[in-house]
């Protein structure tokens, strides 16, 4: 049997005015048992049979999710390493190309200077 409390306000008229009081009424009545109460009343073996698959499913799901996330992180690490290596290679190629361009400009300036000197001579 379950007990519930009913909180209500009662007003009283007195010679000095109206006052109100909160009154708690405790009523014994039969209320439909909740799932928690049903689980508490059932034998422990039955309760274990109900909870174990749910917990197993949750842990299994968590482990599967963790495995997928670890796989994604591993793949991302590999991809980032490849991108970094590609960037390094491109930087090295650009340095070589810039050095070749610099040498070509120097050579062109020397040729131009030689032409001017031969023209002036």
PDB file of C-alpha atoms in Angstrom:
ATOM      1  CA  UNK A   1       0.000   0.000   0.000  1.00  0.00           C
ATOM      2  CA  UNK A   2       1.416   3.401  -0.937  1.00  0.00           C
ATOM      3  CA  UNK A   3       1.041   6.653   0.925  1.00  0.00           C
ATOM      4  CA  UNK A   4       0.772  10.014  -0.727  1.00  0.00           C
ATOM      5  CA  UNK A   5       0.418  13.479   0.693  1.00  0.00           C
ATOM      6  CA  UNK A   6      -2.104  16.028  -0.354  1.00  0.00           C
ATOM      7  CA  UNK A   7      -1.077  19.632   0.320  1.00  0.00           C
ATOM      8  CA  UNK A   8      -3.934  22.091   0.350  1.00  0.00           C
ATOM      9  CA  UNK A   9      -4.584  25.602   1.629  1.00  0.00           C
ATOM     10  CA  UNK A  10      -7.498  26.323   3.912  1.00  0.00           C
ATOM     11  CA  UNK A  11      -8.687  29.836   4.641  1.00  0.00           C
ATOM     12  CA  UNK A  12     -10.226  30.836   7.939  1.00  0.00           C
ATOM     13  CA  UNK A  13     -12.196  33.931   8.717  1.00  0.00           C
ATOM     14  CA  UNK A  14     -11.393  35.488  12.049  1.00  0.00           C
ATOM     15  CA  UNK A  15     -12.312  38.749  13.727  1.00  0.00           C
ATOM     16  CA  UNK A  16      -8.966  40.266  12.695  1.00  0.00           C
ATOM     17  CA  UNK A  17      -9.297  39.221   9.063  1.00  0.00           C
ATOM     18  CA  UNK A  18      -8.725  36.176   6.894  1.00  0.00           C
ATOM     19  CA  UNK A  19      -5.830  33.820   7.516  1.00  0.00           C
ATOM     20  CA  UNK A  20      -4.753  30.823   5.549  1.00  0.00           C
ATOM     21  CA  UNK A  21      -3.023  27.660   6.641  1.00  0.00           C
ATOM     22  CA  UNK A  22      -1.414  24.910   4.660  1.00  0.00           C
ATOM     23  CA  UNK A  23      -2.807  21.555   5.661  1.00  0.00           C
ATOM     24  CA  UNK A  24      -1.112  18.267   4.847  1.00  0.00           C
ATOM     25  CA  UNK A  25      -3.473  15.346   4.525  1.00  0.00           C
ATOM     26  CA  UNK A  26      -1.955  11.886   4.583  1.00  0.00           C
ATOM     27  CA  UNK A  27      -4.149   9.369   2.824  1.00  0.00           C
ATOM     28  CA  UNK A  28      -3.584   5.643   2.669  1.00  0.00           C
ATOM     29  CA  UNK A  29      -4.655   4.369  -0.689  1.00  0.00           C
ATOM     30  CA  UNK A  30      -3.775   1.708  -3.196  1.00  0.00           C
ATOM     31  CA  UNK A  31      -1.796   3.271  -6.047  1.00  0.00           C
ATOM     32  CA  UNK A  32      -0.624   1.221  -8.996  1.00  0.00           C
ATOM     33  CA  UNK A  33       2.950   0.126  -8.295  1.00  0.00           C
ATOM     34  CA  UNK A  34       5.632   1.896 -10.264  1.00  0.00           C
ATOM     35  CA  UNK A  35       8.237   0.049 -12.313  1.00  0.00           C
ATOM     36  CA  UNK A  36      10.746   0.560  -9.498  1.00  0.00           C
ATOM     37  CA  UNK A  37       8.375  -0.966  -6.946  1.00  0.00           C
ATOM     38  CA  UNK A  38       7.682  -3.870  -9.278  1.00  0.00           C
ATOM     39  CA  UNK A  39      11.389  -4.479  -9.741  1.00  0.00           C
ATOM     40  CA  UNK A  40      11.920  -4.342  -5.972  1.00  0.00           C
ATOM     41  CA  UNK A  41       9.123  -6.871  -5.385  1.00  0.00           C
ATOM     42  CA  UNK A  42      10.331  -9.354  -8.021  1.00  0.00           C
ATOM     43  CA  UNK A  43      12.972 -11.948  -7.104  1.00  0.00           C
ATOM     44  CA  UNK A  44      16.620 -11.009  -7.589  1.00  0.00           C
ATOM     45  CA  UNK A  45      17.116 -13.659 -10.270  1.00  0.00           C
ATOM     46  CA  UNK A  46      14.402 -12.181 -12.440  1.00  0.00           C
ATOM     47  CA  UNK A  47      15.759  -8.682 -11.880  1.00  0.00           C
ATOM     48  CA  UNK A  48      19.215  -9.806 -13.003  1.00  0.00           C
ATOM     49  CA  UNK A  49      17.778 -11.426 -16.120  1.00  0.00           C
ATOM     50  CA  UNK A  50      16.109  -8.129 -17.007  1.00  0.00           C
ATOM     51  CA  UNK A  51      19.105  -5.865 -16.341  1.00  0.00           C
ATOM     52  CA  UNK A  52      21.979  -7.955 -17.727  1.00  0.00           C
ATOM     53  CA  UNK A  53      21.042  -7.810 -21.441  1.00  0.00           C
ATOM     54  CA  UNK A  54      20.426  -4.066 -21.213  1.00  0.00           C
ATOM     55  CA  UNK A  55      23.808  -3.454 -19.594  1.00  0.00           C
ATOM     56  CA  UNK A  56      25.506  -5.846 -22.015  1.00  0.00           C
ATOM     57  CA  UNK A  57      23.906  -4.060 -24.956  1.00  0.00           C
ATOM     58  CA  UNK A  58      24.950  -0.656 -23.637  1.00  0.00           C
ATOM     59  CA  UNK A  59      28.541  -1.727 -22.985  1.00  0.00           C
ATOM     60  CA  UNK A  60      28.680  -3.483 -26.321  1.00  0.00           C
ATOM     61  CA  UNK A  61      27.412  -0.358 -28.022  1.00  0.00           C
ATOM     62  CA  UNK A  62      29.956   1.764 -26.174  1.00  0.00           C
ATOM     63  CA  UNK A  63      32.792  -0.579 -27.156  1.00  0.00           C
ATOM     64  CA  UNK A  64      31.655  -0.584 -30.775  1.00  0.00           C
ATOM     65  CA  UNK A  65      31.428   3.207 -30.781  1.00  0.00           C
ATOM     66  CA  UNK A  66      34.875   3.493 -29.213  1.00  0.00           C
ATOM     67  CA  UNK A  67      36.311   1.101 -31.790  1.00  0.00           C
ATOM     68  CA  UNK A  68      34.817   3.124 -34.635  1.00  0.00           C
ATOM     69  CA  UNK A  69      36.059   6.392 -33.135  1.00  0.00           C
ATOM     70  CA  UNK A  70      39.549   4.985 -32.640  1.00  0.00           C
ATOM     71  CA  UNK A  71      39.567   3.825 -36.251  1.00  0.00           C
ATOM     72  CA  UNK A  72      38.466   7.281 -37.432  1.00  0.00           C
ATOM     73  CA  UNK A  73      41.155   8.961 -35.326  1.00  0.00           C
ATOM     74  CA  UNK A  74      43.781   6.558 -36.657  1.00  0.00           C
ATOM     75  CA  UNK A  75      42.743   7.259 -40.251  1.00  0.00           C
ATOM     76  CA  UNK A  76      42.766  11.010 -39.597  1.00  0.00           C
ATOM     77  CA  UNK A  77      46.268  10.793 -38.126  1.00  0.00           C
ATOM     78  CA  UNK A  78      47.486   8.946 -41.228  1.00  0.00           C
ATOM     79  CA  UNK A  79      45.791  11.459 -43.526  1.00  0.00           C
ATOM     80  CA  UNK A  80      47.236  14.446 -41.647  1.00  0.00           C
ATOM     81  CA  UNK A  81      50.716  12.866 -41.777  1.00  0.00           C
ATOM     82  CA  UNK A  82      50.350  12.434 -45.572  1.00  0.00           C
ATOM     83  CA  UNK A  83      49.180  16.048 -45.978  1.00  0.00           C
ATOM     84  CA  UNK A  84      52.097  17.336 -43.891  1.00  0.00           C
ATOM     85  CA  UNK A  85      54.557  15.263 -45.930  1.00  0.00           C
ATOM     86  CA  UNK A  86      53.011  16.536 -49.171  1.00  0.00           C
ATOM     87  CA  UNK A  87      53.323  20.135 -47.948  1.00  0.00           C
ATOM     88  CA  UNK A  88      56.983  19.564 -47.050  1.00  0.00           C
ATOM     89  CA  UNK A  89      57.659  18.123 -50.507  1.00  0.00           C
ATOM     90  CA  UNK A  90      55.921  21.091 -52.166  1.00  0.00           C
ATOM     91  CA  UNK A  91      57.931  23.555 -50.070  1.00  0.00           C
ATOM     92  CA  UNK A  92      61.164  21.801 -51.064  1.00  0.00           C
ATOM     93  CA  UNK A  93      60.163  21.840 -54.753  1.00  0.00           C
ATOM     94  CA  UNK A  94      59.256  25.541 -54.505  1.00  0.00           C
ATOM     95  CA  UNK A  95      62.625  26.329 -52.904  1.00  0.00           C
ATOM     96  CA  UNK A  96      64.431  24.574 -55.753  1.00  0.00           C
ATOM     97  CA  UNK A  97      62.300  26.350 -58.383  1.00  0.00           C
ATOM     98  CA  UNK A  98      62.921  29.739 -56.701  1.00  0.00           C
ATOM     99  CA  UNK A  99      66.641  29.075 -56.626  1.00  0.00           C
ATOM    100  CA  UNK A 100      66.582  28.225 -60.360  1.00  0.00           C
ATOM    101  CA  UNK A 101      64.584  31.388 -61.115  1.00  0.00           C
ATOM    102  CA  UNK A 102      67.040  33.444 -59.027  1.00  0.00           C
ATOM    103  CA  UNK A 103      69.987  31.976 -60.944  1.00  0.00           C
ATOM    104  CA  UNK A 104      68.243  32.645 -64.286  1.00  0.00           C
ATOM    105  CA  UNK A 105      67.610  36.300 -63.297  1.00  0.00           C
ATOM    106  CA  UNK A 106      71.241  36.715 -62.285  1.00  0.00           C
ATOM    107  CA  UNK A 107      72.352  35.179 -65.595  1.00  0.00           C
ATOM    108  CA  UNK A 108      69.968  37.423 -67.577  1.00  0.00           C
ATOM    109  CA  UNK A 109      71.246  40.516 -65.728  1.00  0.00           C
ATOM    110  CA  UNK A 110      74.854  39.543 -66.448  1.00  0.00           C
ATOM    111  CA  UNK A 111      74.010  39.001 -70.136  1.00  0.00           C
ATOM    112  CA  UNK A 112      72.208  42.346 -70.271  1.00  0.00           C
ATOM    113  CA  UNK A 113      75.145  44.085 -68.591  1.00  0.00           C
ATOM    114  CA  UNK A 114      77.546  42.470 -71.082  1.00  0.00           C
ATOM    115  CA  UNK A 115      75.415  43.713 -74.013  1.00  0.00           C
ATOM    116  CA  UNK A 116      75.315  47.241 -72.642  1.00  0.00           C
ATOM    117  CA  UNK A 117      79.071  47.213 -72.127  1.00  0.00           C
ATOM    118  CA  UNK A 118      79.655  45.901 -75.667  1.00  0.00           C
ATOM    119  CA  UNK A 119      77.262  48.527 -77.074  1.00  0.00           C
ATOM    120  CA  UNK A 120      79.018  51.329 -75.182  1.00  0.00           C
ATOM    121  CA  UNK A 121      82.485  50.135 -76.209  1.00  0.00           C
TER     122      UNK A 121
END
